[in-house]
CSV table of C-alpha atoms and ligand atoms in Angstrom, one decimal:
chain,number,residue,atom,x,y,z
A,1,MET,CA,-38.7,-173.3,-41.7
A,2,ALA,CA,-40.6,-176.2,-39.8
A,3,PRO,CA,-43.2,-178.2,-42.0
A,4,VAL,CA,-46.7,-177.5,-41.5
A,5,ALA,CA,-48.6,-180.5,-40.6
A,6,ASP,CA,-51.7,-179.6,-42.6
A,7,ALA,CA,-50.0,-178.6,-45.7
A,8,LEU,CA,-50.9,-177.9,-49.2
A,9,ILE,CA,-48.3,-179.1,-51.7
A,10,LEU,CA,-48.5,-177.8,-55.3
A,11,GLY,CA,-47.3,-180.4,-57.8
A,12,VAL,CA,-45.7,-179.6,-61.1
A,13,GLU,CA,-45.2,-182.3,-63.9
A,14,THR,CA,-43.8,-181.8,-67.2
A,15,SER,CA,-41.4,-184.5,-67.8
A,16,CYS,CA,-42.8,-185.8,-71.3
A,17,ASP,CA,-45.7,-184.8,-73.1
A,18,GLU,CA,-48.5,-183.6,-70.2
A,19,THR,CA,-48.3,-180.3,-68.6
A,20,ALA,CA,-49.7,-180.9,-65.2
A,21,ALA,CA,-50.2,-178.9,-62.0
A,22,ALA,CA,-52.4,-180.1,-58.7
A,23,VAL,CA,-52.8,-179.3,-55.1
A,24,VAL,CA,-52.9,-181.9,-52.7
A,25,ARG,CA,-53.4,-182.0,-48.6
A,26,GLN,CA,-51.0,-184.2,-46.8
A,27,GLY,CA,-49.9,-186.4,-49.7
A,28,ARG,CA,-53.5,-188.0,-50.0
A,29,GLU,CA,-56.4,-185.3,-50.5
A,30,ILE,CA,-56.5,-184.2,-53.9
A,31,LEU,CA,-57.9,-180.7,-54.1
A,32,SER,CA,-57.3,-180.3,-58.0
A,33,SER,CA,-55.4,-182.1,-60.8
A,34,VAL,CA,-55.2,-180.5,-64.0
A,35,VAL,CA,-53.6,-182.0,-67.1
A,36,ALA,CA,-53.1,-180.3,-70.4
A,37,SER,CA,-52.6,-182.9,-72.8
A,38,GLN,CA,-50.2,-182.4,-75.9
A,39,ILE,CA,-51.8,-185.4,-77.5
A,40,PRO,CA,-53.0,-183.6,-80.6
A,41,ILE,CA,-49.9,-181.6,-81.1
A,42,HIS,CA,-47.7,-184.7,-81.3
A,43,SER,CA,-50.3,-187.1,-83.1
A,44,PRO,CA,-49.2,-186.4,-86.6
A,45,TYR,CA,-45.6,-187.4,-85.8
A,46,GLY,CA,-46.9,-190.8,-84.1
A,47,GLY,CA,-44.9,-190.0,-81.2
A,48,VAL,CA,-43.4,-187.2,-78.8
A,49,VAL,CA,-41.4,-184.3,-80.5
A,50,PRO,CA,-39.3,-183.1,-77.9
A,51,GLU,CA,-38.8,-179.5,-79.1
A,52,LEU,CA,-42.6,-179.3,-79.4
A,53,ALA,CA,-43.1,-180.8,-76.0
A,54,SER,CA,-41.1,-178.0,-74.6
A,55,ARG,CA,-42.7,-175.3,-76.5
A,56,GLU,CA,-46.1,-176.5,-75.2
A,57,HIS,CA,-45.1,-176.8,-71.7
A,58,LEU,CA,-43.7,-173.2,-71.7
A,59,ARG,CA,-47.3,-171.9,-73.3
A,60,ASN,CA,-49.1,-174.1,-70.7
A,61,ILE,CA,-47.3,-173.8,-67.3
A,62,LEU,CA,-48.7,-170.9,-66.1
A,63,PRO,CA,-52.5,-171.3,-66.7
A,64,VAL,CA,-52.4,-174.8,-65.7
A,65,ALA,CA,-50.8,-173.8,-62.3
A,66,ARG,CA,-53.4,-170.9,-62.1
A,67,SER,CA,-56.3,-173.3,-62.7
A,68,ALA,CA,-55.1,-175.9,-60.6
A,69,LEU,CA,-55.1,-173.2,-57.5
A,70,GLU,CA,-58.4,-172.0,-58.7
A,71,GLN,CA,-60.3,-175.4,-58.9
A,72,ALA,CA,-58.9,-176.2,-55.2
A,73,GLY,CA,-60.1,-172.8,-54.0
A,74,VAL,CA,-56.7,-171.6,-52.7
A,75,GLY,CA,-54.3,-169.0,-53.5
A,76,TYR,CA,-50.2,-168.9,-53.5
A,77,GLU,CA,-50.0,-167.9,-50.0
A,78,ASP,CA,-51.9,-170.9,-48.9
A,79,LEU,CA,-49.3,-173.2,-50.1
A,80,ALA,CA,-46.9,-174.9,-47.8
A,81,ALA,CA,-44.5,-176.2,-50.6
A,82,ILE,CA,-44.0,-176.6,-54.3
A,83,ALA,CA,-42.9,-179.8,-55.4
A,84,VAL,CA,-41.8,-180.6,-59.2
A,85,THR,CA,-40.5,-183.6,-61.2
A,86,GLU,CA,-36.7,-183.5,-61.6
A,87,GLY,CA,-36.3,-186.6,-63.7
A,88,PRO,CA,-36.1,-188.9,-65.5
A,89,GLY,CA,-37.9,-187.7,-68.8
A,90,LEU,CA,-37.2,-185.2,-71.6
A,91,ALA,CA,-34.5,-182.4,-70.6
A,92,GLY,CA,-36.0,-179.3,-72.3
A,93,ALA,CA,-39.4,-180.5,-71.0
A,94,LEU,CA,-38.3,-181.1,-67.5
A,95,LEU,CA,-36.6,-177.7,-67.4
A,96,VAL,CA,-39.7,-175.9,-68.1
A,97,GLY,CA,-41.3,-177.2,-65.1
A,98,ILE,CA,-38.2,-176.9,-62.9
A,99,SER,CA,-37.6,-173.1,-63.6
A,100,PHE,CA,-41.3,-172.2,-63.1
A,101,ALA,CA,-41.3,-174.2,-59.6
A,102,LYS,CA,-37.9,-172.8,-58.8
A,103,ALA,CA,-39.2,-169.0,-59.4
A,104,LEU,CA,-42.6,-169.9,-57.6
A,105,ALA,CA,-40.8,-171.2,-54.6
A,106,PHE,CA,-38.2,-168.4,-54.6
A,107,ALA,CA,-40.9,-165.7,-55.1
A,108,LEU,CA,-43.1,-167.1,-52.3
A,109,GLU,CA,-40.3,-168.0,-49.8
A,110,LYS,CA,-41.4,-171.4,-49.8
A,111,PRO,CA,-39.4,-174.7,-49.8
A,112,LEU,CA,-39.1,-176.6,-53.2
A,113,VAL,CA,-39.3,-180.4,-53.2
A,114,ALA,CA,-37.7,-182.4,-56.2
A,115,VAL,CA,-39.6,-185.5,-57.1
A,116,ASN,CA,-38.6,-188.6,-59.1
A,117,HIS,CA,-41.2,-189.1,-61.7
A,118,LEU,CA,-41.2,-193.1,-61.2
A,119,GLU,CA,-41.7,-192.5,-57.2
A,120,GLY,CA,-44.5,-190.3,-58.5
A,121,HIS,CA,-46.3,-193.1,-60.3
A,122,ILE,CA,-46.1,-195.3,-57.2
A,123,HIS,CA,-47.4,-192.7,-55.0
A,124,ALA,CA,-50.5,-192.5,-57.5
A,125,VAL,CA,-51.4,-195.9,-56.2
A,126,LEU,CA,-51.5,-194.6,-52.5
A,127,LEU,CA,-53.6,-191.5,-53.3
A,128,ARG,CA,-56.5,-194.2,-53.8
A,129,PRO,CA,-59.2,-194.0,-50.9
A,130,ARG,CA,-58.5,-197.1,-48.4
A,131,GLN,CA,-61.7,-198.9,-49.3
A,132,ALA,CA,-61.0,-198.8,-53.2
A,133,TYR,CA,-58.1,-201.8,-52.5
A,134,ALA,CA,-58.7,-204.9,-53.9
A,135,GLY,CA,-57.3,-207.5,-51.6
A,136,PRO,CA,-58.5,-210.1,-48.9
A,137,ALA,CA,-61.1,-208.8,-46.3
A,138,GLY,CA,-59.0,-206.9,-43.7
A,139,ASP,CA,-56.4,-205.8,-46.0
A,140,PRO,CA,-55.1,-202.8,-44.0
A,141,GLY,CA,-54.8,-200.9,-47.4
A,142,ASN,CA,-52.3,-198.5,-48.4
A,143,GLY,CA,-49.5,-199.2,-46.0
A,144,THR,CA,-49.2,-195.6,-45.1
A,145,GLU,CA,-51.8,-195.5,-42.2
A,146,SER,CA,-52.0,-198.7,-40.3
A,147,SER,CA,-49.6,-201.0,-41.7
A,148,PRO,CA,-45.8,-200.0,-41.4
A,149,ASP,CA,-43.0,-201.8,-42.4
A,150,ARG,CA,-44.8,-203.6,-45.5
A,151,ARG,CA,-42.7,-204.8,-48.4
A,152,VAL,CA,-44.4,-203.8,-51.8
A,153,LEU,CA,-43.4,-205.0,-55.3
A,154,ALA,CA,-44.2,-201.9,-57.6
A,155,LEU,CA,-44.8,-202.2,-61.3
A,156,VAL,CA,-44.0,-199.0,-63.3
A,157,VAL,CA,-45.0,-199.8,-66.6
A,158,SER,CA,-45.3,-196.7,-69.1
A,159,GLY,CA,-44.4,-195.3,-72.3
A,160,GLY,CA,-41.0,-194.8,-71.0
A,161,HIS,CA,-40.4,-197.3,-68.3
A,162,THR,CA,-41.1,-201.1,-67.6
A,163,HIS,CA,-39.6,-201.4,-64.1
A,164,LEU,CA,-40.2,-203.6,-60.8
A,165,TYR,CA,-39.2,-201.7,-57.5
A,166,LEU,CA,-39.2,-203.2,-54.0
A,167,ALA,CA,-40.6,-200.5,-51.8
A,168,GLU,CA,-40.9,-200.1,-48.1
A,169,PRO,CA,-42.4,-197.7,-46.2
A,170,ARG,CA,-40.4,-196.9,-42.8
A,171,ARG,CA,-42.4,-194.8,-40.3
A,172,ALA,CA,-40.0,-192.8,-38.6
A,173,ASP,CA,-41.1,-192.2,-35.0
A,174,GLY,CA,-44.8,-192.2,-35.7
A,175,GLY,CA,-44.4,-189.7,-38.3
A,176,GLU,CA,-44.7,-190.0,-42.1
A,177,PRO,CA,-43.4,-193.0,-43.9
A,178,VAL,CA,-40.6,-192.4,-45.8
A,179,TRP,CA,-40.2,-194.7,-48.8
A,180,SER,CA,-37.0,-196.5,-49.8
A,181,TYR,CA,-36.6,-198.4,-52.9
A,182,GLY,CA,-34.7,-201.3,-54.7
A,183,ASN,CA,-34.7,-201.9,-58.5
A,184,VAL,CA,-35.5,-205.3,-59.1
A,185,GLY,CA,-36.7,-205.4,-62.7
A,186,ARG,CA,-36.3,-203.4,-65.9
A,187,THR,CA,-36.6,-203.7,-69.6
A,188,VAL,CA,-33.6,-204.4,-71.8
A,189,ASP,CA,-34.9,-202.6,-74.7
A,190,ASP,CA,-38.5,-200.9,-75.2
A,191,ALA,CA,-40.9,-200.1,-72.5
A,192,ALA,CA,-44.2,-201.8,-73.0
A,193,GLY,CA,-46.1,-198.4,-73.6
A,194,GLU,CA,-43.8,-198.3,-76.5
A,195,ALA,CA,-44.5,-201.5,-77.9
A,196,PHE,CA,-48.2,-200.6,-77.8
A,197,ASP,CA,-47.4,-197.1,-79.4
A,198,LYS,CA,-45.3,-198.9,-82.0
A,199,VAL,CA,-47.9,-201.5,-82.8
A,200,ALA,CA,-50.9,-199.0,-83.3
A,201,LYS,CA,-48.7,-197.0,-85.5
A,202,LEU,CA,-47.5,-199.8,-87.7
A,203,LEU,CA,-51.4,-200.8,-87.8
A,204,GLY,CA,-52.6,-197.4,-88.7
A,205,LEU,CA,-54.2,-196.6,-85.6
A,206,GLY,CA,-54.0,-193.3,-83.6
A,207,TYR,CA,-51.6,-192.1,-80.9
A,208,PRO,CA,-50.9,-192.8,-78.3
A,209,GLY,CA,-51.6,-196.5,-79.0
A,210,GLY,CA,-52.4,-197.9,-76.0
A,211,PRO,CA,-56.0,-196.9,-75.3
A,212,TRP,CA,-56.7,-197.6,-79.4
A,213,ILE,CA,-55.3,-201.4,-78.7
A,214,ASP,CA,-57.2,-201.4,-75.1
A,215,ALA,CA,-60.4,-200.6,-77.0
A,216,LEU,CA,-60.1,-202.6,-80.1
A,217,ALA,CA,-58.6,-206.0,-78.3
A,218,PRO,CA,-62.1,-207.3,-77.1
A,219,TYR,CA,-63.2,-207.8,-80.5
A,220,GLY,CA,-60.4,-210.0,-81.4
A,221,ASN,CA,-59.3,-213.5,-80.3
A,222,PRO,CA,-56.5,-213.4,-78.1
A,223,GLU,CA,-55.3,-216.9,-79.1
A,224,ALA,CA,-55.3,-216.5,-82.7
A,225,VAL,CA,-51.7,-215.3,-83.0
A,226,PRO,CA,-49.1,-217.1,-80.7
A,227,PHE,CA,-46.4,-214.9,-79.8
A,228,THR,CA,-43.7,-216.0,-77.7
A,229,PHE,CA,-40.8,-214.2,-75.6
A,230,ALA,CA,-37.4,-215.6,-75.7
A,231,GLN,CA,-35.9,-215.9,-72.2
A,232,ILE,CA,-33.6,-213.3,-71.7
A,233,LYS,CA,-30.1,-214.0,-70.5
A,234,ALA,CA,-29.1,-212.1,-67.5
A,235,LYS,CA,-25.5,-212.6,-68.1
A,236,ALA,CA,-25.9,-209.8,-71.1
A,237,HIS,CA,-26.4,-207.6,-68.2
A,238,ARG,CA,-23.9,-208.0,-65.7
A,239,ARG,CA,-23.4,-206.4,-62.3
A,240,GLY,CA,-21.4,-203.1,-62.9
A,241,GLU,CA,-22.7,-202.1,-66.0
A,242,PRO,CA,-24.7,-199.4,-66.2
A,243,GLY,CA,-28.6,-200.2,-65.0
A,244,ALA,CA,-27.4,-203.6,-64.2
A,245,LEU,CA,-29.4,-205.4,-61.3
A,246,ASP,CA,-28.4,-208.2,-58.9
A,247,PRO,CA,-28.1,-211.3,-61.6
A,248,ALA,CA,-29.5,-213.7,-58.9
A,249,THR,CA,-32.7,-212.0,-58.6
A,250,ALA,CA,-33.3,-209.6,-61.7
A,251,THR,CA,-36.4,-209.6,-63.7
A,252,TYR,CA,-35.8,-208.5,-67.5
A,253,PHE,CA,-38.6,-207.6,-69.7
A,254,SER,CA,-38.1,-207.0,-73.5
A,255,TYR,CA,-40.6,-205.6,-75.8
A,256,SER,CA,-39.0,-204.7,-79.2
A,257,GLY,CA,-39.1,-208.3,-80.2
A,258,ILE,CA,-42.8,-208.5,-80.3
A,259,LYS,CA,-43.0,-205.1,-82.5
A,260,THR,CA,-40.9,-206.9,-85.2
A,261,ALA,CA,-43.3,-210.0,-84.9
A,262,VAL,CA,-46.3,-208.0,-85.4
A,263,LEU,CA,-44.7,-206.2,-88.2
A,264,ARG,CA,-43.6,-209.4,-89.8
A,265,TYR,CA,-47.0,-211.0,-89.4
A,266,THR,CA,-48.6,-207.9,-91.4
A,267,HIS,CA,-46.1,-208.6,-94.3
A,268,VAL,CA,-46.9,-212.3,-94.4
A,269,HIS,CA,-50.6,-211.7,-94.6
A,270,GLU,CA,-50.4,-208.9,-97.2
A,271,MET,CA,-52.3,-206.4,-94.7
A,272,GLU,CA,-50.0,-203.4,-96.0
A,273,GLY,CA,-52.9,-202.3,-98.2
A,274,SER,CA,-55.8,-202.4,-95.5
A,275,ILE,CA,-53.4,-200.8,-93.2
A,276,GLU,CA,-52.9,-197.8,-95.2
A,277,ALA,CA,-56.5,-197.4,-96.3
A,278,ARG,CA,-57.3,-197.5,-92.4
A,279,ARG,CA,-54.5,-194.7,-91.9
A,280,ALA,CA,-55.9,-192.4,-94.8
A,281,ALA,CA,-59.6,-192.9,-93.5
A,282,LEU,CA,-58.7,-192.1,-89.8
A,283,ALA,CA,-56.3,-189.0,-90.8
A,284,VAL,CA,-59.3,-187.2,-92.5
A,285,MET,CA,-61.6,-187.8,-89.6
A,286,PRO,CA,-61.5,-185.0,-87.1
A,287,ASP,CA,-60.9,-186.3,-83.4
A,288,ALA,CA,-60.9,-190.0,-84.8
A,289,GLY,CA,-61.0,-192.5,-81.9
A,290,PRO,CA,-61.1,-196.3,-81.4
A,291,ALA,CA,-64.5,-196.4,-82.3
A,292,ASP,CA,-64.0,-195.0,-85.8
A,293,ALA,CA,-61.1,-197.6,-86.2
A,294,LEU,CA,-63.4,-200.5,-85.4
A,295,PRO,CA,-65.5,-201.0,-88.8
A,296,LEU,CA,-62.0,-200.3,-90.5
A,297,CYS,CA,-60.5,-203.6,-89.0
A,298,ASP,CA,-60.8,-206.8,-90.5
A,299,ARG,CA,-61.0,-210.0,-88.5
A,300,ARG,CA,-57.5,-210.8,-89.0
A,301,THR,CA,-56.3,-207.0,-87.8
A,302,LEU,CA,-58.5,-207.7,-84.6
A,303,ASP,CA,-57.3,-211.0,-83.6
A,304,LEU,CA,-53.8,-209.5,-84.3
A,305,ILE,CA,-54.3,-206.8,-81.9
A,306,ALA,CA,-56.0,-208.9,-79.3
A,307,SER,CA,-53.1,-211.6,-79.5
A,308,PHE,CA,-50.6,-208.9,-79.1
A,309,GLN,CA,-52.3,-207.4,-75.7
A,310,ARG,CA,-52.8,-210.8,-74.6
A,311,SER,CA,-49.0,-211.6,-74.6
A,312,VAL,CA,-47.7,-208.4,-73.4
A,313,VAL,CA,-50.2,-208.4,-70.6
A,314,ASP,CA,-49.5,-211.9,-69.8
A,315,ASP,CA,-45.5,-211.6,-69.9
A,316,LEU,CA,-45.8,-208.5,-67.3
A,317,ARG,CA,-48.1,-210.7,-65.3
A,318,ARG,CA,-46.3,-213.7,-65.1
A,319,LYS,CA,-42.8,-212.1,-64.3
A,320,THR,CA,-44.3,-209.3,-61.7
A,321,PHE,CA,-46.1,-212.2,-59.9
A,322,ARG,CA,-42.9,-214.6,-60.0
A,323,ALA,CA,-40.9,-211.5,-58.6
A,324,ALA,CA,-43.7,-211.1,-55.8
A,325,GLU,CA,-43.0,-214.6,-54.7
A,326,GLN,CA,-39.6,-214.5,-54.8
A,327,PHE,CA,-39.3,-211.4,-52.6
A,328,GLY,CA,-41.9,-212.3,-50.4
A,329,VAL,CA,-43.9,-209.4,-50.7
A,330,ASP,CA,-47.3,-208.8,-49.0
A,331,ARG,CA,-48.6,-206.5,-51.8
A,332,VAL,CA,-48.4,-205.6,-55.5
A,333,LEU,CA,-48.8,-202.3,-57.1
A,334,ALA,CA,-49.1,-201.5,-60.8
A,335,SER,CA,-48.8,-198.2,-62.0
A,336,GLY,CA,-48.1,-195.9,-65.1
A,337,GLY,CA,-49.8,-195.6,-68.5
A,338,VAL,CA,-50.2,-199.0,-69.5
A,339,ALA,CA,-51.4,-200.1,-66.0
A,340,ALA,CA,-54.6,-198.1,-67.4
A,341,ASN,CA,-55.2,-201.2,-69.7
A,342,ARG,CA,-58.5,-203.2,-68.7
A,343,GLU,CA,-57.2,-206.7,-69.7
A,344,LEU,CA,-54.1,-206.2,-67.5
A,345,ARG,CA,-56.1,-205.1,-64.5
A,346,VAL,CA,-58.6,-207.9,-65.1
A,347,ARG,CA,-55.9,-210.4,-65.3
A,348,PHE,CA,-53.5,-209.1,-62.7
A,349,THR,CA,-56.5,-208.9,-60.4
A,350,ALA,CA,-57.4,-212.5,-61.2
A,351,GLU,CA,-54.0,-213.8,-60.5
A,352,ALA,CA,-53.7,-211.8,-57.1
A,353,ALA,CA,-57.0,-213.3,-56.0
A,354,GLU,CA,-55.6,-216.7,-56.6
A,355,ARG,CA,-52.8,-216.1,-54.6
A,356,ASN,CA,-54.7,-214.5,-52.1
A,357,LEU,CA,-52.1,-211.3,-52.6
A,358,PRO,CA,-53.7,-207.8,-52.3
A,359,ILE,CA,-53.1,-205.8,-55.6
A,360,ALA,CA,-53.8,-202.0,-56.0
A,361,PHE,CA,-54.0,-199.7,-59.1
A,362,PRO,CA,-54.4,-195.8,-59.5
A,363,THR,CA,-57.5,-194.5,-60.7
A,364,LEU,CA,-57.5,-194.5,-64.4
A,365,SER,CA,-56.9,-190.5,-64.6
A,366,LEU,CA,-53.9,-191.2,-61.9
A,367,SER,CA,-52.4,-194.0,-63.9
A,368,THR,CA,-51.3,-191.6,-66.9
A,369,ASP,CA,-48.9,-188.7,-66.0
A,370,ASN,CA,-50.5,-186.2,-63.7
A,371,ALA,CA,-49.2,-183.8,-61.0
A,372,ALA,CA,-51.1,-184.8,-58.0
A,373,MET,CA,-48.8,-188.2,-57.9
A,374,ILE,CA,-45.8,-185.6,-57.8
A,375,ALA,CA,-47.4,-183.6,-54.9
A,376,ALA,CA,-48.0,-186.9,-53.1
A,377,ALA,CA,-44.5,-188.4,-53.4
A,378,ALA,CA,-43.5,-184.8,-52.1
A,379,TRP,CA,-45.5,-185.0,-48.6
A,380,PRO,CA,-42.9,-187.6,-46.9
A,381,LYS,CA,-39.9,-185.5,-48.0
A,382,TYR,CA,-41.4,-182.2,-47.1
A,383,MET,CA,-42.1,-183.3,-43.8
A,384,ALA,CA,-38.8,-184.7,-43.4
A,385,GLY,CA,-37.3,-181.2,-44.5
A,386,GLU,CA,-35.7,-182.8,-47.7
A,387,TYR,CA,-35.9,-179.9,-49.8
A,388,ALA,CA,-34.5,-179.5,-53.2
A,389,PRO,CA,-30.9,-177.5,-53.5
A,390,GLU,CA,-31.0,-174.1,-54.8
A,391,GLY,CA,-29.0,-175.4,-57.8
A,392,LEU,CA,-31.7,-178.0,-58.7
A,393,THR,CA,-31.7,-179.1,-62.6
A,394,ALA,CA,-33.2,-181.5,-65.0
A,395,ALA,CA,-31.9,-185.1,-64.5
A,396,PRO,CA,-33.2,-186.7,-67.8
A,397,SER,CA,-31.8,-190.4,-67.0
A,398,LEU,CA,-32.4,-190.2,-62.9
A,399,ALA,CA,-32.9,-193.7,-61.5
A,400,LEU,CA,-34.9,-194.6,-58.8
A,401,GLY,CA,-33.7,-197.0,-55.9
A,402,GLY,CA,-30.4,-198.8,-56.0
A,403,THR,CA,-30.0,-202.9,-56.5
A,404,PRO,CA,-30.6,-204.5,-53.3
A,405,ARG,CA,-28.2,-206.9,-52.1
B,1,KG4,O1,-47.3,-193.0,-67.8
B,1,KG4,P1,-47.6,-192.3,-69.1
B,1,KG4,O2,-48.6,-191.1,-69.1
B,1,KG4,O3,-46.3,-191.6,-69.5
B,1,KG4,C1,-44.8,-191.9,-69.5
B,1,KG4,O4,-44.5,-191.9,-68.1
B,1,KG4,O5,-44.6,-192.7,-70.3
B,1,KG4,O6,-47.9,-193.4,-70.0
B,1,KG4,C2,-47.9,-193.3,-71.6
B,1,KG4,C3,-48.1,-194.6,-72.0
B,1,KG4,C4,-48.2,-194.6,-73.7
B,1,KG4,O7,-47.2,-195.5,-74.4
B,1,KG4,C5,-49.6,-195.1,-73.7
B,1,KG4,O8,-49.6,-196.0,-75.0
B,1,KG4,C6,-50.0,-196.2,-72.5
B,1,KG4,O9,-49.1,-195.5,-71.7
B,1,KG4,N1,-51.1,-196.2,-72.3
B,1,KG4,C7,-51.6,-197.3,-72.4
B,1,KG4,C8,-53.2,-197.3,-72.0
B,1,KG4,N2,-53.4,-196.2,-71.6
B,1,KG4,C9,-52.0,-195.2,-72.1
B,1,KG4,N3,-51.6,-198.5,-72.7
B,1,KG4,C10,-52.1,-199.6,-73.0
B,1,KG4,N4,-53.5,-199.5,-72.4
B,1,KG4,C11,-54.1,-198.2,-72.1
B,1,KG4,N5,-55.4,-198.2,-71.5
B,2,ZN,ZN1,-45.0,-191.4,-66.6
């Protein structure tokens, strides 16, 4: 079956707590992107409950896919291929999307393309209109049209991941660029988004914590509480160990220490009472949001929130730009849920401007999990005839890219 150049791909994403489907033309033009969030289901637990996630995906997948087609104004027969996230993610959650996509591809006799969720996040940036790129005048933009063979550093920072990838688009004979990835940075413990979620939880705020902290941080003094990040010793993560990177060039992140430091700060300053009062007050409000939390936060709490966010954002910024310099890349991308953070965008953009280095983020709605990014990442694979095997199954620990030597 030869690929169709004007093809529409239906993307399906169920790796964590969002059931998503999208129709994307040629990996760039989003005709529809539907996301059914499970936040209200997991909220009372302060984190994703895997069994509940699978059950909700099962309930949502068909209506979500139908409404993606409806909003795009197309039918199943108009699709050229189905794309689905194969991993990483929760096994049971991934399986719902994979089973659905496999059955659909089989029934429609259309090819199925398997996509790595992390590659999806990187492609979310490439879905932006070209004029939306922040960079020096004349920056050719997303690297998929007029700029072959550019070397890009991609930070993927979300609730499950804090990774740096060297990404290179390789144009095959004037066709679609096929991307290759090298993993050059990762967290040794918690992901940055996990730290946002845990700190929000321990301060009695809602779930997921990132958007709450993002909204409350501007009301506090980011320099009030000095958090320090210990240097992580690369020797503890030697070549050959699972997930080990090249020790000569590796960047390591670590965000479990700052969560403990925030907890210790609340003990030392006897904040437990006010935290519990806030938790209780928010719990009885229907659809409570950060605006409801603001009057329930005293100065010390707001300063703590602002200082936490500043520390994490600055650690991400310093390490990302140090790696960008080290590898001599000509562009930086930042994607994933935490890349929706306003302070992160402001501080990354300022540093990029200082260095005259183009930087790009996805639109806010494409920063968090969605299926348009999955359909976009599938496009070059579809054009290259890289279809999923019949026996495709969930790959909960799927990695992206090898370690560049
Ligand atoms: O990419 P994503 O939707 O799912 C994963 O692949 O993990 O990311 C979700 C994570 C959560 O930890 C959430 O708290 C965080 O992204 N997040 C944010 C913001 N919006 C979402 N963190 C900081 N600031 C935000 N505005
Ligand atoms: Zn994600």
